[in-house]
Each structure stands twice: as structure tokens, then as C-alpha cells.
Coordinates of C-alpha atoms and ligand atoms in Angstrom, one line a residue:
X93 CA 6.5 -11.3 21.8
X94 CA 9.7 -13.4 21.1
X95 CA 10.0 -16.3 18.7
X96 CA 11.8 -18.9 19.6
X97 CA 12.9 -21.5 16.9
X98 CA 12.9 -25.7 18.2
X99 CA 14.9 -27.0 16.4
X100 CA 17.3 -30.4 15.1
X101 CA 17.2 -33.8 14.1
X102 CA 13.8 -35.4 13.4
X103 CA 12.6 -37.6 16.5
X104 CA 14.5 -36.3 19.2
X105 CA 11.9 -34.6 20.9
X106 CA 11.1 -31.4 19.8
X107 CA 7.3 -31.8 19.4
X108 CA 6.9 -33.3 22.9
X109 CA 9.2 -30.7 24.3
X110 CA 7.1 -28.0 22.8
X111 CA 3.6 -29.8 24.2
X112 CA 5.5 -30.1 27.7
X113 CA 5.7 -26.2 27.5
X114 CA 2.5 -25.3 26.5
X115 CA 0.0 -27.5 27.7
X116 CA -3.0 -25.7 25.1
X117 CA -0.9 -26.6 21.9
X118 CA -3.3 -29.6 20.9
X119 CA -6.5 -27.8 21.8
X120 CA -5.7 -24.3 20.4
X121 CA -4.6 -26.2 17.4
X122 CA -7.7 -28.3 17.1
X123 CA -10.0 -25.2 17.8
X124 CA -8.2 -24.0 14.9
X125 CA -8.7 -26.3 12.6
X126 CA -12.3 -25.9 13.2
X127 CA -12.6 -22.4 12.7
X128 CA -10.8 -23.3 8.9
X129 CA -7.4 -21.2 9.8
X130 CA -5.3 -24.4 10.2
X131 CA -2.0 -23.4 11.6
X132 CA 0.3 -26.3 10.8
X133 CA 3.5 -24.5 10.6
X134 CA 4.0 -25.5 13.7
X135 CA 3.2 -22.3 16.0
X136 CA 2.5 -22.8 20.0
X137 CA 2.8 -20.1 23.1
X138 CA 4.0 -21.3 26.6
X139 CA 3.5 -18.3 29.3
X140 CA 6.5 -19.1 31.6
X141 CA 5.8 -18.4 35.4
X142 CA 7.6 -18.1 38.2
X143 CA 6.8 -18.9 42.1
X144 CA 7.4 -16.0 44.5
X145 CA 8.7 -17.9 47.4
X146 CA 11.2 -20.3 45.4
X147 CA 14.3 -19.4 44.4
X148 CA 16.2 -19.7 41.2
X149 CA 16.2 -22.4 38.7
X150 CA 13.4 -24.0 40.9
X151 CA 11.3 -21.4 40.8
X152 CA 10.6 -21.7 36.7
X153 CA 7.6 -23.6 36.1
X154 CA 4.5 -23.5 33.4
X155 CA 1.9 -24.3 36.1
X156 CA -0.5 -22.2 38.1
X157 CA 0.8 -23.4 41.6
X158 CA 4.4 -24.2 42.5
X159 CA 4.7 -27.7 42.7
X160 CA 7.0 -27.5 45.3
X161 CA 5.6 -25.1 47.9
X162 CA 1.9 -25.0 46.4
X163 CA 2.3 -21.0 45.9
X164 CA 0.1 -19.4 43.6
X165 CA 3.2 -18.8 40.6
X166 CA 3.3 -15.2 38.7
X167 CA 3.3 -14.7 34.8
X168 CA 7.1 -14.1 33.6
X169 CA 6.0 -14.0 29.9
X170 CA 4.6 -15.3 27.0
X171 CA 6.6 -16.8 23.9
X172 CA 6.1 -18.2 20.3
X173 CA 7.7 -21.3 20.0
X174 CA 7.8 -22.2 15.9
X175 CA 7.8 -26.1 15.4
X176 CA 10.0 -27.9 12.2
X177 CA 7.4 -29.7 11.3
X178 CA 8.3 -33.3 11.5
X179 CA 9.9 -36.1 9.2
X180 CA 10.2 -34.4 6.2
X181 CA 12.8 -32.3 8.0
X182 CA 13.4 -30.5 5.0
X183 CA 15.6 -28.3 5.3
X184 CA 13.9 -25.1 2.9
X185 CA 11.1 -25.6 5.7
X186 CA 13.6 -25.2 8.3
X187 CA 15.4 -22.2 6.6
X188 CA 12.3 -20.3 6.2
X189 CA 11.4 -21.0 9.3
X190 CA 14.6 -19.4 11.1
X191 CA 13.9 -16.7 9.0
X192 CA 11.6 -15.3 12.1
X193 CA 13.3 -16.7 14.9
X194 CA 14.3 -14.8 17.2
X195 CA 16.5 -17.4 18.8
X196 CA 16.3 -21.2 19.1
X197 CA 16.5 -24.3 21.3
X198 CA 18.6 -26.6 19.4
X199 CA 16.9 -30.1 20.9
X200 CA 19.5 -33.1 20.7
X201 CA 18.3 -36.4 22.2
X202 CA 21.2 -37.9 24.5
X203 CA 20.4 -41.3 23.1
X204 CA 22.0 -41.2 19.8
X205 CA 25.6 -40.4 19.1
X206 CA 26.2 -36.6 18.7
X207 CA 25.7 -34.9 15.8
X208 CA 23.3 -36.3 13.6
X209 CA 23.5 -35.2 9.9
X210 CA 20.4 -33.0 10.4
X211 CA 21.5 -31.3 13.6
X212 CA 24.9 -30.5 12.0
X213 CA 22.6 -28.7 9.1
X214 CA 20.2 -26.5 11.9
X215 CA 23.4 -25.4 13.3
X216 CA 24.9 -24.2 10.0
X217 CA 21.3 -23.1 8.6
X218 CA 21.5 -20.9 12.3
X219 CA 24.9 -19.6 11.2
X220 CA 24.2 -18.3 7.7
X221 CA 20.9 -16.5 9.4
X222 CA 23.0 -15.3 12.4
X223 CA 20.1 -16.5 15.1
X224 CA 23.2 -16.7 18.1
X225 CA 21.1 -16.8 20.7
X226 CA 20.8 -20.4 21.1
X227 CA 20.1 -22.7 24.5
X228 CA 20.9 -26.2 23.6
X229 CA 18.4 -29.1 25.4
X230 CA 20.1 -32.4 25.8
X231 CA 16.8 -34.3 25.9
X232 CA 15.8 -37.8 26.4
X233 CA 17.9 -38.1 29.5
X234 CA 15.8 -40.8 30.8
X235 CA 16.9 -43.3 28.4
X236 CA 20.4 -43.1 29.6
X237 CA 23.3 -43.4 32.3
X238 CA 24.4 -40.4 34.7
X239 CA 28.0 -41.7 32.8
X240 CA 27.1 -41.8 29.0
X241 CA 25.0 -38.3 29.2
X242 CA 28.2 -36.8 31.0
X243 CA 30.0 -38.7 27.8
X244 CA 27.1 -37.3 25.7
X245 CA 27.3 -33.6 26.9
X246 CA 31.4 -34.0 25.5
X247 CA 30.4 -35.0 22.2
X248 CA 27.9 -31.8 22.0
X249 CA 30.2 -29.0 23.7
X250 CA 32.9 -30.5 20.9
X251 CA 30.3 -30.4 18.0
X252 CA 29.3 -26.9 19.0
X253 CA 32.9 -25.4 19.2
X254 CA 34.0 -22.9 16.7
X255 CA 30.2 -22.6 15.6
X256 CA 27.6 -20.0 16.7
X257 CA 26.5 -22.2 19.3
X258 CA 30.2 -22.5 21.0
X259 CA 28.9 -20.7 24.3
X260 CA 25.5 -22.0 24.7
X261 CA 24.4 -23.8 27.6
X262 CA 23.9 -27.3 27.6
X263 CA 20.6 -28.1 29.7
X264 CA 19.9 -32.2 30.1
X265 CA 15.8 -32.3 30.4
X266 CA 13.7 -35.4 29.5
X267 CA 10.9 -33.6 27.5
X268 CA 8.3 -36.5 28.3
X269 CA 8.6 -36.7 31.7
X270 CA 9.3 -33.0 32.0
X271 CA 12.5 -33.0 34.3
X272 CA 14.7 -30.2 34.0
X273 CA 12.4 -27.8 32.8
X274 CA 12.4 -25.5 35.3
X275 CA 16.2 -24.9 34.5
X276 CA 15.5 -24.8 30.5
X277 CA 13.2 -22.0 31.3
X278 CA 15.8 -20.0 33.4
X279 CA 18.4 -20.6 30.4
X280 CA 15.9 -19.1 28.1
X281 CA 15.2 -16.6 30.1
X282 CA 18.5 -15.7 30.2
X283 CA 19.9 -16.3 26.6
X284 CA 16.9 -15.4 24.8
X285 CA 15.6 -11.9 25.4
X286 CA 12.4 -10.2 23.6
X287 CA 13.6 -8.0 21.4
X288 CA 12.7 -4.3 21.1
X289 CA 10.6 -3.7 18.5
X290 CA 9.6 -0.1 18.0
X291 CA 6.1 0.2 16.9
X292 CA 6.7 3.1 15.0
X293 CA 8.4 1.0 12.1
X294 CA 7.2 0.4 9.1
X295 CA 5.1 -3.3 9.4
X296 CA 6.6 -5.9 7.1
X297 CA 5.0 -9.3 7.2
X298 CA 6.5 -13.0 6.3
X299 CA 3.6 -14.9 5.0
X300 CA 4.5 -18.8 6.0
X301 CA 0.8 -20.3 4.8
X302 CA -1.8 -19.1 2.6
X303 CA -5.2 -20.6 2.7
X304 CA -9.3 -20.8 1.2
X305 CA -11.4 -21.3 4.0
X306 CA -14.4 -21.8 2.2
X307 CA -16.4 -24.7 2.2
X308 CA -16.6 -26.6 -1.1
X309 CA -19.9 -25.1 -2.4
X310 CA -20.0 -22.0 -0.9
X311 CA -22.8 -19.7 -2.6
X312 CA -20.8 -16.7 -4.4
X313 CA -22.5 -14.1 -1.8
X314 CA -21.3 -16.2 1.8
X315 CA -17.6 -16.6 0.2
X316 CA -14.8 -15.1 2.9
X317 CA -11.8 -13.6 1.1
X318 CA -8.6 -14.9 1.1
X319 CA -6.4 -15.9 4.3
X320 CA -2.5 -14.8 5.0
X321 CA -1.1 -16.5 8.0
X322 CA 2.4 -16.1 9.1
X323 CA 4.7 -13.5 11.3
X324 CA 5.1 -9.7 11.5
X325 CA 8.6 -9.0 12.0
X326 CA 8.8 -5.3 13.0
X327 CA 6.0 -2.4 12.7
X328 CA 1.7 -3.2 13.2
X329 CA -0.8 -4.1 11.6
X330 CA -4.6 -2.8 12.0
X331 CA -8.3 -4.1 10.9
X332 CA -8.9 -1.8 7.9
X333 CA -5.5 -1.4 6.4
X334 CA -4.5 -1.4 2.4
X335 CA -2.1 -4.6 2.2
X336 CA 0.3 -5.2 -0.3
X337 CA 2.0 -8.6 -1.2
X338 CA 4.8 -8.9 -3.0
X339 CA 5.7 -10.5 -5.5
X340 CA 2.3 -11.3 -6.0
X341 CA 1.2 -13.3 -8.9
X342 CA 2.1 -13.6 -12.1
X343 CA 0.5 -12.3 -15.0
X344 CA 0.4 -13.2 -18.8
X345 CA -0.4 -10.9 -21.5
X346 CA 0.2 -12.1 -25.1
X347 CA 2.7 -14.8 -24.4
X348 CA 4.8 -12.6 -21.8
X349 CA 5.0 -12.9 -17.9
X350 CA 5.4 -10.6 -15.4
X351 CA 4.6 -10.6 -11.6
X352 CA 2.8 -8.0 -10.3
X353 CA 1.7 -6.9 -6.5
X354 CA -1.3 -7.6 -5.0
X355 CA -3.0 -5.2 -3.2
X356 CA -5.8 -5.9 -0.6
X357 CA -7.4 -4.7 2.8
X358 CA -6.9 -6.1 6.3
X359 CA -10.5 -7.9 7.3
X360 CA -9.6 -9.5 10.1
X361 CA -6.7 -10.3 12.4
X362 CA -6.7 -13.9 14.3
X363 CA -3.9 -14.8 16.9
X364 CA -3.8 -17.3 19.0
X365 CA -7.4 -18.0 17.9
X366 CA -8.8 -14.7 19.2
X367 CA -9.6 -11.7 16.9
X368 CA -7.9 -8.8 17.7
X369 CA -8.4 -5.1 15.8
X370 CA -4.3 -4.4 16.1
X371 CA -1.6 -6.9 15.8
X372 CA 2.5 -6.1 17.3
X373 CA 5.3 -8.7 16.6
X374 CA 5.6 -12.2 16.9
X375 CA 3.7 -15.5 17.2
X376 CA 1.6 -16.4 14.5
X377 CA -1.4 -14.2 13.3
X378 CA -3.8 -14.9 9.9
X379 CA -5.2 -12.1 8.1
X380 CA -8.5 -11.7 6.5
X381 CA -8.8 -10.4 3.0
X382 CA -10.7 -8.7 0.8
X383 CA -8.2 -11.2 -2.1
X384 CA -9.8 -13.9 -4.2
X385 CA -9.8 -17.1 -2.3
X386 CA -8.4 -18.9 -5.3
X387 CA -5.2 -16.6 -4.8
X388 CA -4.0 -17.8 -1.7
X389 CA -5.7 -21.4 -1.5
X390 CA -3.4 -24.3 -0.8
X391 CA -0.3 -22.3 0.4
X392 CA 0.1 -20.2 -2.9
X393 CA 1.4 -17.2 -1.2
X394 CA 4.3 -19.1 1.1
X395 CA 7.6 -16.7 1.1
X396 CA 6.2 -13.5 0.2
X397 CA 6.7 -10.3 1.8
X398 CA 3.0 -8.1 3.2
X399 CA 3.2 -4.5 4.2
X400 CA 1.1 -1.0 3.7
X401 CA 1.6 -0.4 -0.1
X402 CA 4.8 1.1 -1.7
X403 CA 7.1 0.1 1.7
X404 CA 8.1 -3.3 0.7
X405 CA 11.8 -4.4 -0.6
X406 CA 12.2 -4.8 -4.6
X407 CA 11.0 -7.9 -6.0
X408 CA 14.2 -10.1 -7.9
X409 CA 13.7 -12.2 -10.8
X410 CA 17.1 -12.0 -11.4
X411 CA 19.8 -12.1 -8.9
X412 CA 23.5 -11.1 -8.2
X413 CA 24.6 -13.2 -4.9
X414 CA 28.5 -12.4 -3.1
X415 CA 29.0 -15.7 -1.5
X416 CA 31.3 -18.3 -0.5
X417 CA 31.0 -22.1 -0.8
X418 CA 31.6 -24.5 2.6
X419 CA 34.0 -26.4 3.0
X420 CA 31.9 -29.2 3.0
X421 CA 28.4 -30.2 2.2
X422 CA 26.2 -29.9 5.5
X423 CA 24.4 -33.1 6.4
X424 CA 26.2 -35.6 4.0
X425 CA 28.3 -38.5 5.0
X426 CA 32.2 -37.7 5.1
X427 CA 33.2 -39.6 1.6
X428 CA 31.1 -37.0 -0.3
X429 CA 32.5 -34.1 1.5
X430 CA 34.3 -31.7 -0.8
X431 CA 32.0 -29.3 -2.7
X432 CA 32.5 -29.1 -6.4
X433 CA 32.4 -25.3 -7.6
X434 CA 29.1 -23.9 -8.9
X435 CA 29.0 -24.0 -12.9
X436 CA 27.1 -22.1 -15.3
X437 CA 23.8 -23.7 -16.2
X438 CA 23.3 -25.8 -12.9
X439 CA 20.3 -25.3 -10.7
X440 CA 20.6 -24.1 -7.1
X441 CA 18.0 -23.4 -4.2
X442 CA 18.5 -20.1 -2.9
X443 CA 16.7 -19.6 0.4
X444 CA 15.8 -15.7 1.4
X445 CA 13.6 -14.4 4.1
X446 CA 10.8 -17.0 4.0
X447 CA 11.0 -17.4 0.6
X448 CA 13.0 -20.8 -1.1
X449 CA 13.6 -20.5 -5.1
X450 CA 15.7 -22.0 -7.9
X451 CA 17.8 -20.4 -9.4
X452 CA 19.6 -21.2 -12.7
X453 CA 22.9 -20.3 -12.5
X454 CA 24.0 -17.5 -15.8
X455 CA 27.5 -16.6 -14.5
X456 CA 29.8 -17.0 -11.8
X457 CA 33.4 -16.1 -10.6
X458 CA 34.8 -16.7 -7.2
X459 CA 32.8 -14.2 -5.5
X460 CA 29.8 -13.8 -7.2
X461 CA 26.8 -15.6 -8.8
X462 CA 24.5 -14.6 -11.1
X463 CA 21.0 -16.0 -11.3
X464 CA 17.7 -16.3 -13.2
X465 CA 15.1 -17.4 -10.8
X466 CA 12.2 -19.8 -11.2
X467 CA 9.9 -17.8 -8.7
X468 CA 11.0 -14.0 -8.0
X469 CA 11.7 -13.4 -4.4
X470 CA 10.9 -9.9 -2.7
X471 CA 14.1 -9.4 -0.3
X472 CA 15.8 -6.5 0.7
X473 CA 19.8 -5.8 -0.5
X474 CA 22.3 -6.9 1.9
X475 CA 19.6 -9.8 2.5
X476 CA 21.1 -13.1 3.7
X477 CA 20.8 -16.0 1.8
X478 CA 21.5 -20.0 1.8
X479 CA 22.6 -21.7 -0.9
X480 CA 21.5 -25.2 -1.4
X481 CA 22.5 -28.0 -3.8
X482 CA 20.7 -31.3 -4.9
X483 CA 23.3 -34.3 -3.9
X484 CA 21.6 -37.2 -4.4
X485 CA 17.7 -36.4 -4.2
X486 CA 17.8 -34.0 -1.0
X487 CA 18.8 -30.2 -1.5
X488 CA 21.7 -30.0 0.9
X489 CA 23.5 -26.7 2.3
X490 CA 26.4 -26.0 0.2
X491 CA 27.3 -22.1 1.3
X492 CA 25.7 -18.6 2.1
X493 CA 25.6 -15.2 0.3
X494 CA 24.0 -12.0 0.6
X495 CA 22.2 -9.9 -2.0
X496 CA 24.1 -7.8 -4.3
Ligands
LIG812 P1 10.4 -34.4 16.9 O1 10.4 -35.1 15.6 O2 11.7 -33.8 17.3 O3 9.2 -33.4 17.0 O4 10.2 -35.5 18.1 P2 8.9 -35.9 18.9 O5 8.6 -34.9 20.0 O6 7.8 -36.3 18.0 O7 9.4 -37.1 19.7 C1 9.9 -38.3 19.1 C2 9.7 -39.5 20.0 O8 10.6 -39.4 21.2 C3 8.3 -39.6 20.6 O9 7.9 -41.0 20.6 C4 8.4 -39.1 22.0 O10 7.5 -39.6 22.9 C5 9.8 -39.5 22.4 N1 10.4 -38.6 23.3 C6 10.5 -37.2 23.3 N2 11.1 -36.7 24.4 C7 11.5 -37.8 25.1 C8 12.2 -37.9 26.4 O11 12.6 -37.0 27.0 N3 12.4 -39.2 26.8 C9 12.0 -40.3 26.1 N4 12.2 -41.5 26.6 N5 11.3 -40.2 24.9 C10 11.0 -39.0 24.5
LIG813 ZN1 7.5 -22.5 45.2
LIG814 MG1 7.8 -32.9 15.6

């Protein structure tokens, strides 16, 4: 399976654009709220198909008969489209998020002026993670003239230029009334290949939620253990496997902390609301536990790392970053612009693999940054990271690093 990131600014469309694609989102999500495995991160599949008798771009549709010729249409594929969840559009949720994207459909709506502040910051946040496979959707289409979307589709291919972006196609679609979509499918069949994932590697897991799906009440003896949702990245998984989770959780012993690794057995595997014994890369899956519910209720376990015990990456609670500041803030108007150096003492968000910290900042040169963090992260060196600073309330993208 492929992931496929939807992303940019809040509103313009990605949601609808998402539901157009996979006509089960709402009811696969709602059967999964019922079951207690809630998978609000945003996760949908849309099996592509293609008619036999049509030809190319036309031929691309997500129905069972061609609308055009009535032919019965033939499976392509199925993808794993992960949804920024909506106006909060913070950008740590996006960031983790692109973490396991395989590429991304960078959705800007034709009738507002190219970029907004929050598409400028998926396109860098894209960057720093290196995600280049990227279609870009001009949607809302509808809402405009044949002369300002040609005026519109400018603006973008300028935005885009010098960026990772600089060679993606442009597809105009209206998302709500699904035109175009035949050709959106075509470009991502194109651009955004599923990647070869050997199944021989060793599995390593992003956990993206964490939940308790008892019911207030429960009797001790009916309680389920703990639930990890989130995405494998390479490797498998099976029913009946020792888990470990790093960092863990933190434990105090006569006034000192220290974080130690959980270790549990795979109980169940869930995806796309089926249980399944064996589980291979991408899309969303949720694990049953043998943990304590109270351990991963209410998200506790977001950003850490699962895998069969003594595989995973080290886990930081101090870090050495190379990086390099932007030019510029990402997503801030032009008067604020220029980004003061980083100083000793001041407290940045660090964003590796799924997993967003803060870090206080204990030394720094031109090259390097040294850093106590609030929450340890469990990354491997060499690891990409973003580097985020608070300008007036909202952490904003100030440069990128990697993992000394
Ligand atoms: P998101 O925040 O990016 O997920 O945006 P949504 O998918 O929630 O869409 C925001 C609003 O734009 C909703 O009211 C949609 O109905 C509307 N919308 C989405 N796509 C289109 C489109 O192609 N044309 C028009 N006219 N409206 C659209
Ligand atoms: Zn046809
Ligand atoms: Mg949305």
C-alpha cells in the first residue's frame, strides 16, 4: 500500500476531495467509532479503477461501471490517503503526519490568491521531509473563470518554482462536483508509485493515536488491553508478537526520572475495520495489547516508535541537531520575515518521525544545536528534523536539521 499525504491550507477542499475518492470514508469511519477504535487521524482508502474500453485520462474512475461507456471498470489499486485534520491546521499535526507519506496531493483552491500562509508552510514542511513526489490539485474550479484559473495556474507554477514541487503537475478538478478526477487519478498514478517494501525488514511502527476502548465501568475481568493505532513503515507485523514501544513511559524512583520501554504482545490487528492475523505497510492499522489501558488512553503514546524488542532506534533526551535556519519564517506575513538566530535558553519545537517535542536550547554555534528535551524522542541518527519557533502564539517553521 502507498500513503498519500492531502495536504494545504485549511478549507480548500481537502476533506471533500478525499470523500469524492473514497466513497466509504464516512461509513468505515462511523463503523469505526462504534467498534471503540476511532480513527480520527484522518485515514481513508480509494481503490482507483480503470475501464477497459476507454482510453487514457478518461479511463480513471472510482466507480464500478464506466460512466461513459457503461463497461464494467477493473481494480488499478488501492491507496491510503492521510487527512490534515481540519482548522487547527497545526502544523506539528501536519509534520507528523508527512512523516509516513509516501507522497502528497498538495490541494489549493483556485478561488483565493496563491499561496496562502499555510500552503507556503506544507510545501516547506514537504521539503525538510523530502516527500518529492507531489501532484498539485487546483480545486474549486467551479467557482471561477476559464481566464482567472488560467491566471491562477501562473500564480501556482511561480509559487512552486525553485521548491520540491517545481515539476509537479498542476491538475484543475472541482472536488465537489468531481470534475477532473479522472485525470487527478492518472497524475497520481503516474507521480506517485507504491513503493517497494521488502517484507523481510525489520517492522518499525509510527504510533499516530493511542486509545482505552473500555467502557466507563468495565468489570476488571471484561477490560481489553490497551490500543496502538497508526502506520508500519517497512517490515510486518503478526497476531502473537512481543512489541516494544519506545520511549515508553516515564518512571520515578526516589525523586529521579527515567523513561523506560514498554514491552507488550500483539492481540489483535484492525485495518480498514477488518481483523487480519498479519499486517504489510501502509494505511492505518490499530493494535491490540496485552498494555494497561491507562497507558495508552487519550493519545498518550502519539510519536513513539513500536517494533519486535531490541530493533528500535535509541531513545534522545538530549539532542545534538546540524541545522540551518530559513531565510525566512514559513507562514508569517512579510514585515516579520527575517529569523533572529537561536539563543541559549530559548524553547524550540523539534519535530522528528511522528514525534513533536521541545527542546530547550543548552548551546549553539552556527551549525549545531544542543538540546535538553521536554519529552525524549526515539529517532534514528541521520534522522530529519523541523525546527519550529513560537512567533506570536503559533509554532511557526524556522529551519531543518538532522540528528547528530
Ligand atoms: P479542508 O479544510 O481542506 O478539508 O476543506 P473541506 O473539504 O472541508 O472543504 C471546505 C469547503 O469548501 C466545504 O464547504 C466544501 O464543500 C467546499 N468545497 C470543496 N471543494 C470544492 C469545490 O471543488 N468547489 C466548491 N465550490 N466548493 C468546494
Ligand atoms: Zn469506458
Ligand atoms: Mg478537512
Amino acid at each position: 500500500m502507498v500513503n498519500i499525504g492531502m495536504i494545504g491550507h485549511v478549507d480548500h477542499g481537502k476533506t471533500t476531495l478525499v470523500n469524492a475518492l473514497s466513497g466509504e470514508w464516512t461509513d468505515r469511519h462511523s463503523e469505526e467509532v462504534k467498534r471503540g477504535i476511532s480513527i480520527r487521524l484522518g485515514y481513508a482508502d480509494a481503490t482507483f479503477r480503470k475501464c477497459p474500453v476507454c482510453s487514457e485520462p478518461t479511463c480513471y474512475t472510482v466507480a464500478e461501471v464506466c460512466k461513459l461507456c457503461g463497461t464494467k471498470t477493473e481494480e488499478v489499486r488501492t491507496v491510503s490517503f492521510v487527512d490534515s485534520p481540519g482548522h487547527e491546521a497545526l502544523m506539528a499535526t501536519m509534520l507528523s503526519g508527512a512523516a509516513i507519506m509516501d507522497g502528497a496531493v498538495l490541494l489549493i483552491a483556485a478561488s483565493e490568491p496563491c499561496p496562502q500562509p499555510q500552503t507556503e508552510e506544507h510545501l516547506m514542511a514537504l521539503n525538510i521531509v523530502g516527500i518529492d513526489r507531489i501532484v498539485i490539485a487546483q480545486n474549486k474550479i467551479d467557482l471561477v473563470s476559464r481566464e482567472e484559473a488560467i491566471e491562477h495556474h501562473k500564480q501556482i507554477r511561480e509559487f512552486v518554482k525553485g521548491t520540491i514541487a517545481e515539476n509537479s503537475p498542476i491538475v484543475p478538478i472541482s472536488a465537489q462536483q468531481a470534475a477532473n478526477i479522472d485525470v487527478l487519478i492518472n497524475c497520481i498514478e503516474e507521480i506517485i508509485p507504491t513503493p517497494e517494501r521488502p517484507e523481510k525488514e525489520i517492522a518499525r511502527m509510527h504510533i499516530a493515536r493511542s486509545f482505552d476502548i473500555n467502557r466507563p465501568g468495565t468489570p476488571i475481568r471484561d477490560l481489553k488491553g490497551g490500543v496502538v493505532g497508526g502506520s508500519l513503515l517497512k517490515g510486518q507485523l503478526r497476531t502473537g508478537d512481543r512489541l516494544e514501544i519506545r520511549p515508553g513511559r516515564m518512571v520515578t524512583v526516589g525523586g529521579k526520572s527515567t523513561w523506560e520501554p514498554l514491552e507488550t504482545e500483539i492481540t489483535s490487528i484492525v485495518v480498514g475495520g477488518t481483523q487480519v492475523s498479519k499486517v504489510a505497510p501502509g494505511g492505518l492499522l490499530g493494535i491490540g495489547t496485552t498494555l494497561d489501558p491507562s497507558m495508552t488512553k487519550e493519545d498518550a503514546l502519539v510519536g513513539q516508535c513500536a517494533g519486535k524488542p531490541g530493533t528500535l532506534p535509541p531513545t534522545w533526551e538530549k539532542l545534538s541537531v546540524d541545522f540551518q535556519l530559513f531565510k525566512r519564517a514559513v507562514g508569517v506575513k512579510k514585515e516579520e520575515e527575517k529569523v533572529p538566530a537561536i539563543k541559549v535558553g530559548e524553547n524550540i519545537m523539534l519535530s522528528a518521525g511522528t514525534s513533536i517535542t521541545i527542546g530547550e536550547v543548552k548551546k549553539v554555534t552556527k551549525k549545531t544545536l544542543d538540546l535538553i528535551l521536554s519529552r525524549p524522542v526515539c529517532a534514528e541518527t541521520g534522522s530529519r528534523v523541523a525546527i519550529g519557533r513560537k512567533i506570536r502564539g503559533r509554532w511557526h517553521l524556522i529551519g531543518a536539521g538532522t540528528i547528530k
